[in-house]
XYZ file of C-alpha atoms in Angstrom:
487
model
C 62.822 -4.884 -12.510
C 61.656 -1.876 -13.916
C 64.497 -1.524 -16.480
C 64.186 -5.308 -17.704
C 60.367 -4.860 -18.331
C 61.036 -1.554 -20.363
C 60.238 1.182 -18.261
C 60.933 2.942 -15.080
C 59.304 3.623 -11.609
C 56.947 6.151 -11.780
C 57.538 9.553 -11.553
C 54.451 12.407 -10.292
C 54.612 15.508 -11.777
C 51.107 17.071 -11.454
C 48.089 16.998 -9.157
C 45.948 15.774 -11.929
C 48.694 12.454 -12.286
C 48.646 12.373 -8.638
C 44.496 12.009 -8.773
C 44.415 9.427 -11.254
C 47.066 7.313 -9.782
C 44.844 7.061 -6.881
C 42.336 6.614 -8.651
C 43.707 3.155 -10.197
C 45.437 1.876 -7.032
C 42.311 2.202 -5.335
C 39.328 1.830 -7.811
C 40.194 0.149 -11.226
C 42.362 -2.628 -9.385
C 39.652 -3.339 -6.960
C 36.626 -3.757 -10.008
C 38.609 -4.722 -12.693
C 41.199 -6.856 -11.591
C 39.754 -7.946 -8.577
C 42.597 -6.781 -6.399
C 42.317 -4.641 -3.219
C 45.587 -3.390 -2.123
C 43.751 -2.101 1.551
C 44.141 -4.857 3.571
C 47.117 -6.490 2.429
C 49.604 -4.673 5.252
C 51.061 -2.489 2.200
C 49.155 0.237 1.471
C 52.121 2.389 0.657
C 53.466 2.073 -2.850
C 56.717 2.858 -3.739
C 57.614 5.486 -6.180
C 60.897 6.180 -8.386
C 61.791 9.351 -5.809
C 65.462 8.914 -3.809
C 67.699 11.182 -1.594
C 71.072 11.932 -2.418
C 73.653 13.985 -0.664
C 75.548 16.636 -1.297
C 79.232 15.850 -0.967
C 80.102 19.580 -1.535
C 78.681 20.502 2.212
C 80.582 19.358 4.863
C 79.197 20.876 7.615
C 76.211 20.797 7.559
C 75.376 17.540 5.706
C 72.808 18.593 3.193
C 70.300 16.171 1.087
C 68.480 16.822 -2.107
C 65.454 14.413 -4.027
C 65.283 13.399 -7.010
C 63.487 11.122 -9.206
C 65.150 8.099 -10.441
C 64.306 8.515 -14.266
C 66.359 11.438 -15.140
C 66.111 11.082 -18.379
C 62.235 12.211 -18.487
C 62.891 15.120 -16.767
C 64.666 18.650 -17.972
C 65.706 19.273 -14.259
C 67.541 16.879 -12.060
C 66.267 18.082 -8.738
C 62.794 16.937 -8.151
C 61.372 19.451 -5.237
C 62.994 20.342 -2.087
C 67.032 20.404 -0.288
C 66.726 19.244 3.540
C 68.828 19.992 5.883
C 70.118 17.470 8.182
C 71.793 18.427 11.175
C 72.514 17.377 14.899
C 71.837 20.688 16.414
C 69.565 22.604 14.257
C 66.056 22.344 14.961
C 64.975 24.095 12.048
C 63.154 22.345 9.270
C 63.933 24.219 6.149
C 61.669 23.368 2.778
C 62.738 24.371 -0.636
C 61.559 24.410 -3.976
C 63.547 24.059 -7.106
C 61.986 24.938 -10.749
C 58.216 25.039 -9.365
C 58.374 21.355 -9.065
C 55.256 19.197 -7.456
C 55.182 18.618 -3.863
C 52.639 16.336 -2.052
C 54.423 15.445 1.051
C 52.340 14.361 4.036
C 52.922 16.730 7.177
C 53.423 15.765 10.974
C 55.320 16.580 14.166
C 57.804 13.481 13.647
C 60.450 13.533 10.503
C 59.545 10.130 9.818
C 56.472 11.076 7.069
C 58.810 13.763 5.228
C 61.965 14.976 4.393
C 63.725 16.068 7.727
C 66.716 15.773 10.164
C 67.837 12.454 11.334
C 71.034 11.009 12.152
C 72.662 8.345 9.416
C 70.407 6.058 8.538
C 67.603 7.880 7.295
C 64.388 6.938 5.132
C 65.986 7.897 1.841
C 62.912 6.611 -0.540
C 59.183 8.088 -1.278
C 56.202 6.427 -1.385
C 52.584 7.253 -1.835
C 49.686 6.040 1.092
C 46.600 4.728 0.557
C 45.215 5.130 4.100
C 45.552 7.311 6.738
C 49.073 7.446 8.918
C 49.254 8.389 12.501
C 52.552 9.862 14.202
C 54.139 7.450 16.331
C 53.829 9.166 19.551
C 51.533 11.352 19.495
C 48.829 9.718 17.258
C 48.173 12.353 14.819
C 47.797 12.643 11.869
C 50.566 13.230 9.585
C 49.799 11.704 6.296
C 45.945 11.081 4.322
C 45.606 8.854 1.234
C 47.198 10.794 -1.854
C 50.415 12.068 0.237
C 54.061 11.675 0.071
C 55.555 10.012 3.022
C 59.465 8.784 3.180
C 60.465 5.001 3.741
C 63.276 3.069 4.188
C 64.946 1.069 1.140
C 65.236 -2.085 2.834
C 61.554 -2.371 3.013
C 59.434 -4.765 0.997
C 56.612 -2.795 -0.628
C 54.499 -2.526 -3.964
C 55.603 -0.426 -6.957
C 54.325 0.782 -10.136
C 56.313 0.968 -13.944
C 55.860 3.927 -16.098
C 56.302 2.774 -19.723
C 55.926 6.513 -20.885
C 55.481 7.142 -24.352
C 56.357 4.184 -26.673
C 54.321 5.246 -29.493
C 50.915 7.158 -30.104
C 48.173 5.699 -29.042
C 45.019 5.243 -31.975
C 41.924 4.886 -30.747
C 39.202 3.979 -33.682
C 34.786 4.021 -31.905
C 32.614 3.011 -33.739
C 29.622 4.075 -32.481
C 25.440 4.315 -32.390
C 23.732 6.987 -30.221
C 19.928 6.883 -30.053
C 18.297 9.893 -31.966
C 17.867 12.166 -29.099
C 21.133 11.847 -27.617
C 24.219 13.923 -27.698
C 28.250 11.855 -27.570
C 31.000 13.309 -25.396
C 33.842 14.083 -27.498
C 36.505 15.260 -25.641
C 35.554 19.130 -24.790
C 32.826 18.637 -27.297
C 29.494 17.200 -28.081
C 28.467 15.379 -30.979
C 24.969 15.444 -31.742
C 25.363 14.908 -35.761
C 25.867 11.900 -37.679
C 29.729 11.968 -39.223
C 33.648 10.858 -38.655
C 35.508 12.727 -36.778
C 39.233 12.665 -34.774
C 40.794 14.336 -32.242
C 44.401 14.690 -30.361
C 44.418 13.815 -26.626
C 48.004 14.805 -24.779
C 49.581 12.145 -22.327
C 51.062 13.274 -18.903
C 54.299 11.978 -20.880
C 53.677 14.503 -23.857
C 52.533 11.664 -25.617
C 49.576 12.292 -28.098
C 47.172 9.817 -28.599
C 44.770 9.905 -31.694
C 40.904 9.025 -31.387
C 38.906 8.063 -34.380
C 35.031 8.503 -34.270
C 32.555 7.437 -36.531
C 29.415 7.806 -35.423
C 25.615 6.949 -36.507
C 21.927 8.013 -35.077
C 19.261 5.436 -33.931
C 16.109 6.157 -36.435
C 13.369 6.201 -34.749
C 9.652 7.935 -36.491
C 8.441 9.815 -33.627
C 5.204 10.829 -35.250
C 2.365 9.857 -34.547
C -1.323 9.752 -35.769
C -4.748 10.263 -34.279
C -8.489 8.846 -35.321
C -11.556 9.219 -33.837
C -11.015 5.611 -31.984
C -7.512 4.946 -32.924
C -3.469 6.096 -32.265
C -1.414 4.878 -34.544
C 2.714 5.193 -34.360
C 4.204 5.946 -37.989
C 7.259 3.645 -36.855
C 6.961 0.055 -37.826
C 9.597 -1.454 -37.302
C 10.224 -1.308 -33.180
C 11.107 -4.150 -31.158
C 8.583 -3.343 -29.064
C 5.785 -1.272 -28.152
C 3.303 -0.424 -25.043
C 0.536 1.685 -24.581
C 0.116 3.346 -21.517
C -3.126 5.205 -19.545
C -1.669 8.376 -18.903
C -4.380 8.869 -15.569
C -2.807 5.807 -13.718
C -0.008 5.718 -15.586
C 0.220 1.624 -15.933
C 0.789 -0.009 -18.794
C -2.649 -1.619 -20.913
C -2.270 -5.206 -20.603
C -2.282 -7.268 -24.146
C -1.477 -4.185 -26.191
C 2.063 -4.479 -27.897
C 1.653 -3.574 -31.608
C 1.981 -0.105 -33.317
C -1.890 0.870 -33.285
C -4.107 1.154 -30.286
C -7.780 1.123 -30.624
C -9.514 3.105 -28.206
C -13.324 2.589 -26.777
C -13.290 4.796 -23.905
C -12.579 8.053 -22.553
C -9.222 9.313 -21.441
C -5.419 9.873 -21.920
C -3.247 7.547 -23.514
C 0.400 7.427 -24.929
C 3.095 5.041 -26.684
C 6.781 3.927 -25.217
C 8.644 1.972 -27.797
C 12.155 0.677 -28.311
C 14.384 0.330 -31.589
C 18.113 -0.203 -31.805
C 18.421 0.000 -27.709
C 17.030 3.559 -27.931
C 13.598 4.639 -26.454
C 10.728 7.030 -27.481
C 7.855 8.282 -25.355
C 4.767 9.992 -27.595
C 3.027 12.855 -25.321
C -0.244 12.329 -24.350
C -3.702 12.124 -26.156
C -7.020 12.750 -25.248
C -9.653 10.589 -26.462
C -13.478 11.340 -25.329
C -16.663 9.286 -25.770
C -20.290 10.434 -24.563
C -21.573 7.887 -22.688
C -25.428 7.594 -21.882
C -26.094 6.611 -17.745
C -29.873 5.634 -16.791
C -30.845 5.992 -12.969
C -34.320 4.391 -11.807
C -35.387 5.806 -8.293
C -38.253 6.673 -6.560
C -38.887 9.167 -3.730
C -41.652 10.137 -1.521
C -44.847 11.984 -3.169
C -45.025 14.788 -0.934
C -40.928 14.838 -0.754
C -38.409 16.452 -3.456
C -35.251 14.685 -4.354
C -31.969 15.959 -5.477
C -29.899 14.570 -7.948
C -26.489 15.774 -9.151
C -27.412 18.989 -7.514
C -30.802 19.350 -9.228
C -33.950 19.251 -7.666
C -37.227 17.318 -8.651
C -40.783 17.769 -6.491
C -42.501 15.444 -9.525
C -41.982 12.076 -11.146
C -41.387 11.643 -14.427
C -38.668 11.181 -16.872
C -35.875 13.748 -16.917
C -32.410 14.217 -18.851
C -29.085 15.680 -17.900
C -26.012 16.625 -19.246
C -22.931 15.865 -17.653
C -19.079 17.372 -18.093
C -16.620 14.870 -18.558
C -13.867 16.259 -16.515
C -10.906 17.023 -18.014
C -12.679 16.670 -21.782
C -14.608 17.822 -24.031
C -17.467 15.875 -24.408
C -20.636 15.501 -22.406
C -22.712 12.494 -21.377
C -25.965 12.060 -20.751
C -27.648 11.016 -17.822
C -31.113 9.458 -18.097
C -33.276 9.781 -14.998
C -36.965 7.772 -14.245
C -38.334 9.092 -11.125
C -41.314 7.733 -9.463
C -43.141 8.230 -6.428
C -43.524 5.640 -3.628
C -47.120 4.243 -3.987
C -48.972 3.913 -1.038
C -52.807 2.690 -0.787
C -54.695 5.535 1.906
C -57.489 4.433 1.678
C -59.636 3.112 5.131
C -62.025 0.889 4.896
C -64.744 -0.512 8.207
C -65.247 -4.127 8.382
C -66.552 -5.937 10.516
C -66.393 -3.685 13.451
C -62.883 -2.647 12.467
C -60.873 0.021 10.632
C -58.366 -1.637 7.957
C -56.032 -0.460 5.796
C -55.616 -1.176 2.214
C -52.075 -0.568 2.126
C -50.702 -4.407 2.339
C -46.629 -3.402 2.619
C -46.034 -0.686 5.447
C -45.425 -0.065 8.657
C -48.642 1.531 10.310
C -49.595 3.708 13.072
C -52.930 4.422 13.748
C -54.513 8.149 15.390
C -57.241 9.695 17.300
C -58.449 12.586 14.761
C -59.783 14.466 17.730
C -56.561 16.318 18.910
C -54.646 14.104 16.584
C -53.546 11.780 18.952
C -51.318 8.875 18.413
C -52.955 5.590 19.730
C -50.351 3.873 21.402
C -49.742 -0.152 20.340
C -51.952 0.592 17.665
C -49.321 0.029 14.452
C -51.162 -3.086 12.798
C -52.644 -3.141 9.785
C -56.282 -3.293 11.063
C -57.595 -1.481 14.295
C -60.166 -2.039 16.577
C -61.666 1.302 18.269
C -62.983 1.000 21.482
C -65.339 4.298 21.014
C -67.052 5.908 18.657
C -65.236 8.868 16.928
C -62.808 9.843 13.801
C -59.768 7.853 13.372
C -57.017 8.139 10.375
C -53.102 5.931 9.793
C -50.373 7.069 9.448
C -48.378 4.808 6.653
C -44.851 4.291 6.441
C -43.298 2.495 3.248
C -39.746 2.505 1.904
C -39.169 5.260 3.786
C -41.765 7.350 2.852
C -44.794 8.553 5.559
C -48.224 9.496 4.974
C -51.466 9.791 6.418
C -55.456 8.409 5.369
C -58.333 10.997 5.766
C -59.872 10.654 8.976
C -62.653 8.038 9.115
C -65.313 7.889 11.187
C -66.163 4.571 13.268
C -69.440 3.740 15.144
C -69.382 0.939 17.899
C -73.005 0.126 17.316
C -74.071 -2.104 14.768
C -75.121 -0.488 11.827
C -77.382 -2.352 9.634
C -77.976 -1.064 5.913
C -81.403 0.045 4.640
C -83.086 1.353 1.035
C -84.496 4.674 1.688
C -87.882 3.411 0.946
C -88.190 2.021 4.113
C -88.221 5.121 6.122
C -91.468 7.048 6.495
C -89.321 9.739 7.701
C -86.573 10.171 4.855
C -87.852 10.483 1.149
C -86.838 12.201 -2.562
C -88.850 15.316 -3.613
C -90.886 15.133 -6.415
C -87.814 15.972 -8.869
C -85.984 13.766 -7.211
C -82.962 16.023 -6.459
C -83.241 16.400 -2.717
C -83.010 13.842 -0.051
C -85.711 15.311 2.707
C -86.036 14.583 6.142
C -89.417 14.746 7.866
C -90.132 14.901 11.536
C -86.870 12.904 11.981
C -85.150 13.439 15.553
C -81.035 12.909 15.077
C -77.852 14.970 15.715
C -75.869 14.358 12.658
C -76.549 12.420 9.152
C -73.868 11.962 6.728
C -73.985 10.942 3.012
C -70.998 8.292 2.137
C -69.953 6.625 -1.555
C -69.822 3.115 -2.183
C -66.544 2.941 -0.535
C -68.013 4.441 2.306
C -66.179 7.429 2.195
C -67.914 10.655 3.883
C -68.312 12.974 1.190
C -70.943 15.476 3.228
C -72.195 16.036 6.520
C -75.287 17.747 8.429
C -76.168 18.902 11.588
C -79.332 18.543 13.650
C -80.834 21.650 11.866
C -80.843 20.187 7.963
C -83.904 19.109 6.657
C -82.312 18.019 3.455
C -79.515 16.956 1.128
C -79.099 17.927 -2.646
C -77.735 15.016 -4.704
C -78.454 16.804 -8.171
C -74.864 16.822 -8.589
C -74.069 13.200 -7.438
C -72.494 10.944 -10.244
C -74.598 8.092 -10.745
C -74.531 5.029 -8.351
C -75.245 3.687 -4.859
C -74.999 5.812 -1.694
C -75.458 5.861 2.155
C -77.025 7.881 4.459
C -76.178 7.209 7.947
C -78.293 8.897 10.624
C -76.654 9.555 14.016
C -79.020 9.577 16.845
C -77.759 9.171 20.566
C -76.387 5.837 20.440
C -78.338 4.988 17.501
C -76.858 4.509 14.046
C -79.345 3.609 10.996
C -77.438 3.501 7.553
C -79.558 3.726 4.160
C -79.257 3.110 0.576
C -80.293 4.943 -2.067
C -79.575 4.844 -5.805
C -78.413 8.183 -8.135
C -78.969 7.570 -11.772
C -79.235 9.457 -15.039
């Protein structure tokens, strides 16, 4: 079959033919002509490799291999003479002109070269799976090795057409920009022709013509205030990337990106199946942040580790991380308003403050008045009384107030016989009065002085102008008076 189709079975003559036969019978069959030889109960492949004997020993009969195609080879033995006897145990291995051997190994003859008694396996084939001894169930044989068969068997072969003529080879070839070619034991990194001489296992040369070209691609790029710009035009496509997340900016595919805020960006394109990736660039913007907040009047607050005991408007400048630009952060700080101020009405204490939470105190010993947290209180004894405010999480207290339970009913000054003004009219004086304490209050009845039982007067020469009270304390006795301060 062989001979009509123009070649010969195939001869092995180095480990490196050895690998790449493998490598067909298993690989390039399987993926590229969609045959797998595993599995079809013949996974040992015949090659042209035959035993002949040596009629010129008698006793003992001795062998020799060969491979069929003579003709390709300078020698006629291929690698080793075998004894074959009936008494000799000995198994005797030789080697004739540094030949190639690949024989599988194994306590049974039956995988190599050994004695037997006529008939013997007198051809060689290669395996392409594992083979276990017979009797023992080792191993004698792994894919790659030799292993001797019988002729009468039915098994695959390979032709070797060896060299007909050289082989020519002409690539034609594009290689993006920054990209090298294999060429043999070479790299080409430069646009050009070139050729080179390959050898055949057969000493056959084959001839390969390159010509090959670069991708161009314009890797620069430019870079504006608010804009990147690539110098190449002519991609099939392009996307900009943010280098922080590293995802792609949706919507942007042409050459230019405009830019409106800070951070890192950078170009991929493609041209001509070839890709570029720019490095990337920095873009900053100062931005301008404004941050309205209030805190408690008699608190501090912190912000971006500054402190602040007043409101007002402040300014601060903030580091960008990773750029150089600062923005600038606008802070309006004001204080939580709250109304202290007490006021007695009808028979009760009531705070201004119309949007807090309110606890009301005993001034005496400052003690907290328990269920006392509305915003008016009713004392049940005379004495000095003050609340405690609480509003958007801020607390503060009134001035202490004093608070009568008798009825107080409001006079002019001119109706005492007892009270009157000097004749300049800068002291209040008290004649023959009896009391224990008189106090002077504004118009929002605030106590702005106090006597004791020994004060026979009051100086309002310094008053601003406008109506005041007097309220005389005696016993259980309150009288309150009016009186008028002008210019």
């Amino acid at each position: 079959c062989a001979k009509e189709r123009g070649g010969y079975l195939i001869d092995i003559q180095s480990q490196e033919e050895n690998d790449s036969l493998m490598h067909f019978l298993l690989n390039t069959l399987r993926y590229k002509y969609s045959f797998n030889l595993l599995g079809q109960g013949e996974e040992n492949i015949w090659l042209g490799c035959r035993a002949r004997s040596d009629s010129s020993k008698i006793n003992p009969i001795y062998y020799y291999w060969e491979w069929q195609n003579l003709d390709s080879l300078n020698e006629k033995s291929l690698i080793t003479l075998q004894e074959v006897s009936t008494f000799s145990g000995n198994k005797s291995f030789y080697t004739y002109y540094d030949k190639y051997i690949n024989w599988g190994e194994g306590l049974s003859g039956y995988h190599y070269p050994s004695k037997y008694e006529y008939p013997f396996p007198d051809k060689v084939a290669i395996t392409l799976v594992d083979v276990l001894e017979e009797q023992n169930n080792e191993t004698v044989a792994i894919p790659g090795k030799w292993i001797t068969t019988f002729a009468q068997e039915e098994k695959y072969f390979m032709i070797d057409y060896g060299c007909v003529n050289p082989i020519k080879n002409v690539i034609d070839t594009l290689v993006c920009f920054d990209k090298t070619y294999p060429f043999g034991d070479s790299t080409i990194s430069t646009a050009g022709f070139y050729t080179k001489t390959f050898n055949s296992f057969s000493n056959c040369d084959s001839v390969v013509e390159l010509t090959i070209d670069f991708a161009s691609i314009n890797n620069e790029m430019t870079k504006q205030s608010d804009r990147l710009q690539s110098k190449e035009l002519n991609a099939e496509s392009y996307k900009w990337y943010n280098c922080k997340t590293d995802t792609p900016i949706e919507g942007k595919n042409e050459f230019f990106l405009v830019i409106n805020e800070t951070g890192s960006y950078r170009l991929e394109l493609e041209k001509n199946g070839c890709d570029f990736i720019s490095e990337c660039y920095d873009f900053c913007f100062p931005t301008k942040f404004t941050i309205d907040t209030v805190k408690c009047a008699n608190e501090s607050i912190t912000i971006n580790g500054q402190e602040y005991e007043k409101k007002g408007f402040y300014s601060q400048k903030l580091k960008q991380i990773g750029f150089d630009c600062d923005s600038t952060l606008e802070i309006d700080i004001r204080d939580v308003a709250i109304n202290l101020s007490v006021k007695q009405q009808s028979g009760k204490l009531v705070s201004s403050e119309s949007a807090g939470e309110y606890q009301w105190y005993n001034c005496e010993g400052d003690v907290l008045i328990a269920d006392a947290t509305e915003k008016e209180y009713t004392p049940i004894e005379d004495g000095d009384y003050k609340v405690e405010i609480t509003k958007q999480g801020c607390i503060d207290y009134s001035e202490c107030v004093a608070f009568s339970t008798s009825t107080n009913s409001v006079k002019d000054i001119q109706d005492s016989d007892n009270i009157r003004l000097d004749l300049d009219n800068q002291l209040i004086v008290f004649d023959n009065i009896n009391y224990n304490q008189i106090e002077l209050l504004n118009i929002n009845s605030k106590t702005i002085y106090k006597t004791d039982q020994f004060s026979q007067s009051i100086n309002v020469e310094y008053l601003k102008t406008g109506i005041y009270f007097l309220k005389v304390i005696s016993k259980n006795e309150i009288d309150v008076f009016k009186f008028l301060v002008v210019k």
